[in-house]
């Protein structure tokens, strides 16, 4: 199962044609009458500046975006572009590795393989084991010694490792015929880049075709057969790779650089400091911590310092340690001057996605000012406009949302952010990732200008050739600086050679000890479990009867509705939503059970089905009308409460005997305990199922799942239907236990369910929740009420104590997370 096999027919001739493709976004023409073709077993380069239309064109070829006009012919058949979508493209053998990774960071590596390649696991009951095997085999085949654990959650990997996973996942498709790679090496080190290039060459010989988009022209020259160049949405040149070279490509792409600019690149971009600025510096005195060990150096303003080494050897840890020291003093690190940081992960750490370009550019500068200082908006606008123009950011204006820009233009905004801030120390993590050759040169010139003005520039790059710009380079291995290269020593070959030094520094792994620690620190359920047991122990100390079977059943009968309702809320929070009406939904179920279901069962069951369908349809309304979940569910809470009061104006009613009989069954094991275990187990099994894995993915990166062929509205409907069924079960449980109903009392459950999920290891964003943790969280909050009763504390203080417990547990989680980092 490791990758596309050689059974792909080695056909000759044209595999795909895209003719006269036009796509407009408002006033912007992304592609203007573009035509391209690719043959079987051919590698076609698609190059051009940022915003040239390359990514838009490939999204239309892969069915993600519909063109305004034009035609696409694949294997001789003209596609109906009105119905053509990403799922159909995948079935035909067209896959894409996107510049902005289409992975779910809350899923494990092998689970990411499943959600993309689900058709390969139909009817497979051992899908987890087989997906693990597939992921491991293909990753090792393309990227030997990558160090990727396929059982690790994706957010535990480096950006480079995540990129390797996405590339490997695309190759794992046995039906692969055309693979579009959009900046696939932007985060890869030289070794992994070479491994990928060799693998593409191998697969091209097997008949697989590739469209390769990259700003790294050396890769283009080494890999491709033909080149198409795009500029401002048009194709301006095409030809065989033998007809051009790197300098010629630069000229054709930009139209603004002359021959001299191209041939004297080494002279133009080799920095030698004229004078050092003693008032700006960073000193590390045998610093150990944050993934680093015995790091010792002194760097000053006026220098451009490079950080190099094999990927994952502490380079980024070094940048983070320096930057973080501005807010939290660290022993062994001393610095003078203000600090600005340009992240290498713009999607996760760089972009404020709801903000426009101007706001994204100004945020660092504003952070340097006083908290309540009145800002001069005109001056801020002028500062931003200077760098907006200087970096030639391509957009409709500074008021355009940053997410509407191409990846390269987003990167320009982040670089401009550091320049606008006018910081003394500028830290850059792979600043030219995903930008074109012209922009790279602009950034090099900006860094030289900053250093000449007395600023200290520190940057890491995954391209060793870029570091030749620096006057000094620190080469790292295993978290330690193993070599300092100065001035003329700073050449790419010397950097590569030094990167393999220090093998004797390799730490000795104690796998047994590490495994033991992970079981405790990584368990989402551990902290709420401890809290639950501590409170239970205190309850037992105050009243030993809670240890008896009857006492346990009494505690569980009070906690069970909250436990089950918290599981319902968990599914909603797992989607990145919050249900502010789940308590009242349980309340209306309770009311119907105590009224209509007792007096007129047919009416009662009909009403239950109707409200369940409405609950499920809330997911569709949220999706199609783009209504925030909190607004939708808050509005629904008024409906549930209003219906409950209309049906039954005061507490009371009579629950059918068959519901109450469940809780009066004669059993050696408490019925509530059986129900709690069974419902929890079912929720856990469902969440770990194939579709449960997909649901988790939608809570983290819905666009990635859509690109993989999954339906977002269907997922929303399914998740809300699942949560509604569980909430309805909670309504039956509270009805069976109480024998009557009270709409108003159910409203207090809503916030407790949210707290239970969060305390249990969940997060309101990112699709991270824990089934068992939510159960323990619910038990903890339920036991607090019992304990306060034993302590003769007024129920008025229940909410305050529950809030305090929530803050304490969240504080412990934050401390552990910081300790881990």
CSV table of C-alpha atoms in Angstrom, one decimal, residues 104-364:
chain,number,residue,atom,x,y,z
A,104,UNK,CA,-5.9,18.5,10.4
A,105,UNK,CA,-3.5,19.2,13.2
A,106,UNK,CA,-5.9,17.7,15.8
A,107,UNK,CA,-5.7,14.3,14.1
A,108,UNK,CA,-2.9,11.8,14.2
A,109,UNK,CA,-0.7,11.4,11.1
A,110,UNK,CA,-2.3,8.2,10.0
A,111,UNK,CA,-5.8,9.6,10.6
A,112,UNK,CA,-4.9,12.4,8.1
A,113,UNK,CA,-4.1,9.7,5.6
A,114,UNK,CA,-7.5,8.1,6.2
A,115,UNK,CA,-9.6,11.2,5.8
A,116,UNK,CA,-7.9,11.9,2.4
A,117,UNK,CA,-7.8,8.3,1.2
A,118,UNK,CA,-11.0,7.0,2.7
A,119,UNK,CA,-12.1,5.1,-0.4
A,120,UNK,CA,-9.1,2.8,0.1
A,121,UNK,CA,-10.5,1.7,3.5
A,122,UNK,CA,-14.1,0.9,2.6
A,123,UNK,CA,-15.2,-2.2,4.6
A,124,UNK,CA,-11.9,-2.3,6.4
A,125,UNK,CA,-12.4,-3.1,10.1
A,126,UNK,CA,-8.7,-2.8,10.7
A,127,UNK,CA,-8.5,0.6,9.0
A,128,UNK,CA,-6.4,2.1,11.8
A,129,UNK,CA,-3.7,-0.5,11.6
A,130,UNK,CA,-3.7,-0.5,7.8
A,131,UNK,CA,-3.6,3.3,7.7
A,132,UNK,CA,-0.7,3.3,10.1
A,133,UNK,CA,1.2,0.8,7.9
A,134,UNK,CA,0.4,2.8,4.8
A,135,UNK,CA,1.6,6.1,6.3
A,136,UNK,CA,4.7,4.7,7.7
A,137,UNK,CA,5.7,2.9,4.5
A,138,UNK,CA,5.2,5.8,2.1
A,139,UNK,CA,6.8,8.4,4.4
A,140,UNK,CA,9.9,6.2,4.8
A,141,UNK,CA,9.9,5.5,1.0
A,142,UNK,CA,10.0,9.2,0.1
A,143,UNK,CA,11.7,10.7,3.2
A,144,UNK,CA,14.0,8.1,4.9
A,145,UNK,CA,15.0,9.1,8.4
A,146,UNK,CA,12.3,11.8,8.7
A,147,UNK,CA,11.7,11.0,12.3
A,148,UNK,CA,7.9,11.1,11.8
A,149,UNK,CA,5.9,9.0,14.2
A,150,UNK,CA,2.6,8.1,12.4
A,151,UNK,CA,0.9,7.8,15.7
A,152,UNK,CA,1.7,11.3,16.8
A,153,UNK,CA,-0.8,14.1,16.6
A,154,UNK,CA,0.0,16.4,13.7
A,155,UNK,CA,0.5,19.5,15.9
A,156,UNK,CA,3.3,17.7,17.6
A,157,UNK,CA,5.4,17.7,14.4
A,158,UNK,CA,7.5,20.5,12.9
A,159,UNK,CA,6.2,22.4,9.9
A,160,UNK,CA,8.7,20.5,7.7
A,161,UNK,CA,7.5,17.2,9.0
A,162,UNK,CA,3.9,18.2,8.3
A,163,UNK,CA,4.8,19.1,4.8
A,164,UNK,CA,6.4,15.7,4.3
A,165,UNK,CA,3.2,14.1,5.6
A,166,UNK,CA,1.0,16.0,3.1
A,167,UNK,CA,3.3,15.1,0.2
A,168,UNK,CA,3.5,11.5,1.2
A,169,UNK,CA,-0.3,11.2,1.6
A,170,UNK,CA,-0.8,12.4,-2.0
A,171,UNK,CA,1.7,9.8,-3.3
A,172,UNK,CA,-0.1,7.0,-1.3
A,173,UNK,CA,-3.1,7.1,-3.8
A,174,UNK,CA,-2.9,4.0,-6.0
A,175,UNK,CA,-5.0,5.8,-8.7
A,176,UNK,CA,-2.7,8.8,-8.9
A,177,UNK,CA,-2.3,10.1,-12.4
A,178,UNK,CA,-1.6,13.9,-12.0
A,179,UNK,CA,-0.1,15.4,-8.9
A,180,UNK,CA,0.0,19.2,-8.5
A,181,UNK,CA,2.6,20.4,-6.0
A,182,UNK,CA,2.3,24.0,-4.9
A,183,UNK,CA,5.5,25.1,-3.2
A,184,UNK,CA,6.1,21.6,-1.8
A,185,UNK,CA,9.6,22.3,-0.5
A,186,UNK,CA,9.0,25.7,1.1
A,187,UNK,CA,9.7,24.3,4.6
A,188,UNK,CA,11.9,21.4,3.6
A,189,UNK,CA,15.6,21.2,4.3
A,190,UNK,CA,18.0,20.5,1.4
A,191,UNK,CA,18.2,16.8,2.2
A,192,UNK,CA,14.5,16.3,2.1
A,193,UNK,CA,14.2,18.5,-1.0
A,194,UNK,CA,16.6,16.3,-2.9
A,195,UNK,CA,14.8,13.2,-1.7
A,196,UNK,CA,11.5,14.5,-3.1
A,197,UNK,CA,13.0,15.5,-6.4
A,198,UNK,CA,14.5,12.1,-6.9
A,199,UNK,CA,11.2,10.4,-6.0
A,200,UNK,CA,9.2,12.6,-8.5
A,201,UNK,CA,11.7,11.7,-11.2
A,202,UNK,CA,11.2,8.0,-10.4
A,203,UNK,CA,7.3,8.3,-10.4
A,204,UNK,CA,7.4,10.3,-13.7
A,205,UNK,CA,9.1,7.3,-15.3
A,206,UNK,CA,6.1,5.2,-14.1
A,207,UNK,CA,3.8,7.5,-16.1
A,208,UNK,CA,2.6,9.8,-13.4
A,209,UNK,CA,2.4,13.5,-14.4
A,210,UNK,CA,3.3,16.5,-12.2
A,211,UNK,CA,2.6,20.2,-12.2
A,212,UNK,CA,5.3,21.7,-10.0
A,213,UNK,CA,5.0,25.2,-8.6
A,214,UNK,CA,8.0,26.7,-6.9
A,215,UNK,CA,10.0,29.9,-6.5
A,216,UNK,CA,13.1,27.9,-6.1
A,217,UNK,CA,14.4,28.0,-9.6
A,218,UNK,CA,17.3,25.7,-9.0
A,219,UNK,CA,14.8,22.9,-8.3
A,220,UNK,CA,12.9,23.8,-11.5
A,221,UNK,CA,16.1,23.5,-13.6
A,222,UNK,CA,17.0,20.2,-11.9
A,223,UNK,CA,13.6,18.5,-12.2
A,224,UNK,CA,11.1,19.6,-14.8
A,225,UNK,CA,10.7,18.9,-18.5
A,226,UNK,CA,8.8,22.1,-19.5
A,227,UNK,CA,8.1,25.5,-18.1
A,228,UNK,CA,5.0,27.8,-18.3
A,229,UNK,CA,5.5,31.3,-16.9
A,230,UNK,CA,2.5,33.3,-15.6
A,231,UNK,CA,2.3,37.0,-14.9
A,232,UNK,CA,-0.7,39.0,-13.7
A,233,UNK,CA,-3.1,36.2,-14.5
A,234,UNK,CA,-1.7,35.5,-18.0
A,235,UNK,CA,0.6,32.9,-19.4
A,236,UNK,CA,3.4,34.9,-21.0
A,237,UNK,CA,5.9,32.2,-22.0
A,238,UNK,CA,6.2,28.4,-22.4
A,239,UNK,CA,9.1,26.2,-23.5
A,240,UNK,CA,11.3,23.2,-22.8
A,241,UNK,CA,13.6,23.5,-19.8
A,242,UNK,CA,16.6,23.1,-22.2
A,243,UNK,CA,15.6,26.5,-23.8
A,244,UNK,CA,16.2,28.5,-20.6
A,245,UNK,CA,18.3,28.8,-17.5
A,246,UNK,CA,17.8,30.3,-14.0
A,247,UNK,CA,18.9,33.8,-15.0
A,248,UNK,CA,16.7,33.8,-18.1
A,249,UNK,CA,13.7,32.6,-16.0
A,250,UNK,CA,14.2,35.5,-13.6
A,251,UNK,CA,14.1,38.0,-16.5
A,252,UNK,CA,11.1,36.4,-18.1
A,253,UNK,CA,9.2,36.3,-14.8
A,254,UNK,CA,9.9,39.9,-13.6
A,255,UNK,CA,10.5,42.0,-16.7
A,256,UNK,CA,12.3,44.5,-14.4
A,257,UNK,CA,15.7,43.0,-13.7
A,258,UNK,CA,18.5,43.4,-16.2
A,259,UNK,CA,21.2,40.9,-16.9
A,260,UNK,CA,23.5,42.6,-14.5
A,261,UNK,CA,21.2,42.1,-11.6
A,262,UNK,CA,21.0,38.4,-12.4
A,263,UNK,CA,24.7,37.7,-12.9
A,264,UNK,CA,26.0,39.6,-9.9
A,265,UNK,CA,23.7,38.2,-7.3
A,266,UNK,CA,26.6,37.0,-5.0
A,267,UNK,CA,28.1,40.5,-5.0
A,268,UNK,CA,24.7,42.2,-4.4
A,269,UNK,CA,23.8,40.0,-1.5
A,270,UNK,CA,26.9,39.5,0.6
A,271,UNK,CA,26.7,41.6,3.7
A,272,UNK,CA,29.8,43.0,5.5
A,273,UNK,CA,29.1,45.2,8.5
A,274,UNK,CA,30.8,48.6,8.4
A,275,UNK,CA,30.3,49.5,12.0
A,276,UNK,CA,28.7,47.6,15.0
A,277,UNK,CA,26.0,49.2,17.2
A,278,UNK,CA,27.1,48.5,20.8
A,279,UNK,CA,23.7,49.7,22.1
A,280,UNK,CA,21.9,46.8,20.5
A,281,UNK,CA,22.9,43.3,21.4
A,282,UNK,CA,21.9,39.7,22.4
A,283,UNK,CA,24.2,37.7,24.7
A,284,UNK,CA,23.7,34.1,25.5
A,285,UNK,CA,25.9,32.8,28.3
A,286,UNK,CA,25.9,29.0,28.3
A,287,UNK,CA,22.1,29.1,28.0
A,288,UNK,CA,20.3,25.8,28.5
A,289,UNK,CA,16.6,25.3,28.2
A,290,UNK,CA,13.8,25.4,25.7
A,291,UNK,CA,15.4,22.7,23.7
A,292,UNK,CA,18.8,24.3,23.8
A,293,UNK,CA,22.0,23.3,25.6
A,294,UNK,CA,25.1,25.4,26.4
A,295,UNK,CA,24.5,28.0,23.8
A,296,UNK,CA,27.1,30.8,24.1
A,297,UNK,CA,27.6,33.8,21.8
A,298,UNK,CA,27.4,37.6,21.6
A,299,UNK,CA,25.9,39.4,18.6
A,300,UNK,CA,25.4,43.1,18.0
A,301,UNK,CA,23.5,45.7,16.1
A,302,UNK,CA,24.8,46.1,12.5
A,303,UNK,CA,25.1,42.4,12.0
A,304,UNK,CA,23.1,39.9,9.9
A,305,UNK,CA,23.3,36.6,11.8
A,306,UNK,CA,22.2,33.3,10.2
A,307,UNK,CA,21.0,30.2,12.1
A,308,UNK,CA,21.6,27.0,10.2
A,309,UNK,CA,21.7,23.2,10.6
A,310,UNK,CA,19.8,20.1,9.8
A,311,UNK,CA,16.0,20.6,10.2
A,312,UNK,CA,14.8,20.2,13.8
A,313,UNK,CA,18.2,20.7,15.6
A,314,UNK,CA,17.2,23.7,17.7
A,315,UNK,CA,17.3,26.5,15.2
A,316,UNK,CA,13.7,27.6,15.8
A,317,UNK,CA,14.1,27.0,19.5
A,318,UNK,CA,16.9,29.5,19.5
A,319,UNK,CA,14.8,32.2,17.7
A,320,UNK,CA,11.9,31.6,20.1
A,321,UNK,CA,14.2,31.7,23.2
A,322,UNK,CA,15.5,35.1,22.2
A,323,UNK,CA,12.1,36.5,21.3
A,324,UNK,CA,10.4,35.2,24.5
A,325,UNK,CA,13.1,36.7,26.7
A,326,UNK,CA,11.6,40.2,26.0
A,327,UNK,CA,8.6,39.3,28.1
A,328,UNK,CA,10.1,36.8,30.5
A,329,UNK,CA,13.6,37.2,31.7
A,330,UNK,CA,15.6,34.0,31.2
A,331,UNK,CA,18.8,33.1,33.0
A,332,UNK,CA,21.7,33.0,30.5
A,333,UNK,CA,20.1,35.5,28.0
A,334,UNK,CA,20.8,39.2,28.0
A,335,UNK,CA,19.7,41.7,25.4
A,336,UNK,CA,19.2,45.3,24.7
A,337,UNK,CA,16.7,46.8,22.2
A,338,UNK,CA,13.2,46.2,21.1
A,339,UNK,CA,12.4,42.9,19.3
A,340,UNK,CA,10.2,42.0,16.4
A,341,UNK,CA,9.6,38.5,15.2
A,342,UNK,CA,8.5,37.2,11.7
A,343,UNK,CA,7.1,33.7,12.1
A,344,UNK,CA,7.7,30.9,9.7
A,345,UNK,CA,4.2,29.6,10.2
A,346,UNK,CA,2.0,32.4,8.9
A,347,UNK,CA,-1.2,30.3,9.0
A,348,UNK,CA,-0.8,29.3,12.7
A,349,UNK,CA,1.2,32.1,14.3
A,350,UNK,CA,1.4,35.0,11.8
A,351,UNK,CA,-1.9,36.0,10.2
A,352,UNK,CA,-4.8,37.6,12.1
A,353,UNK,CA,-7.3,36.1,9.7
A,354,UNK,CA,-10.2,38.4,10.5
A,355,UNK,CA,-8.1,41.6,10.1
A,356,UNK,CA,-7.2,43.5,7.0
A,357,UNK,CA,-3.6,44.2,5.7
A,358,UNK,CA,-3.2,47.5,7.5
A,359,UNK,CA,-4.2,46.0,10.9
A,360,UNK,CA,-1.9,43.0,10.4
A,361,UNK,CA,1.0,45.3,9.5
A,362,UNK,CA,0.6,47.6,12.5
A,363,UNK,CA,0.0,45.1,15.4
A,364,UNK,CA,3.7,44.8,16.4
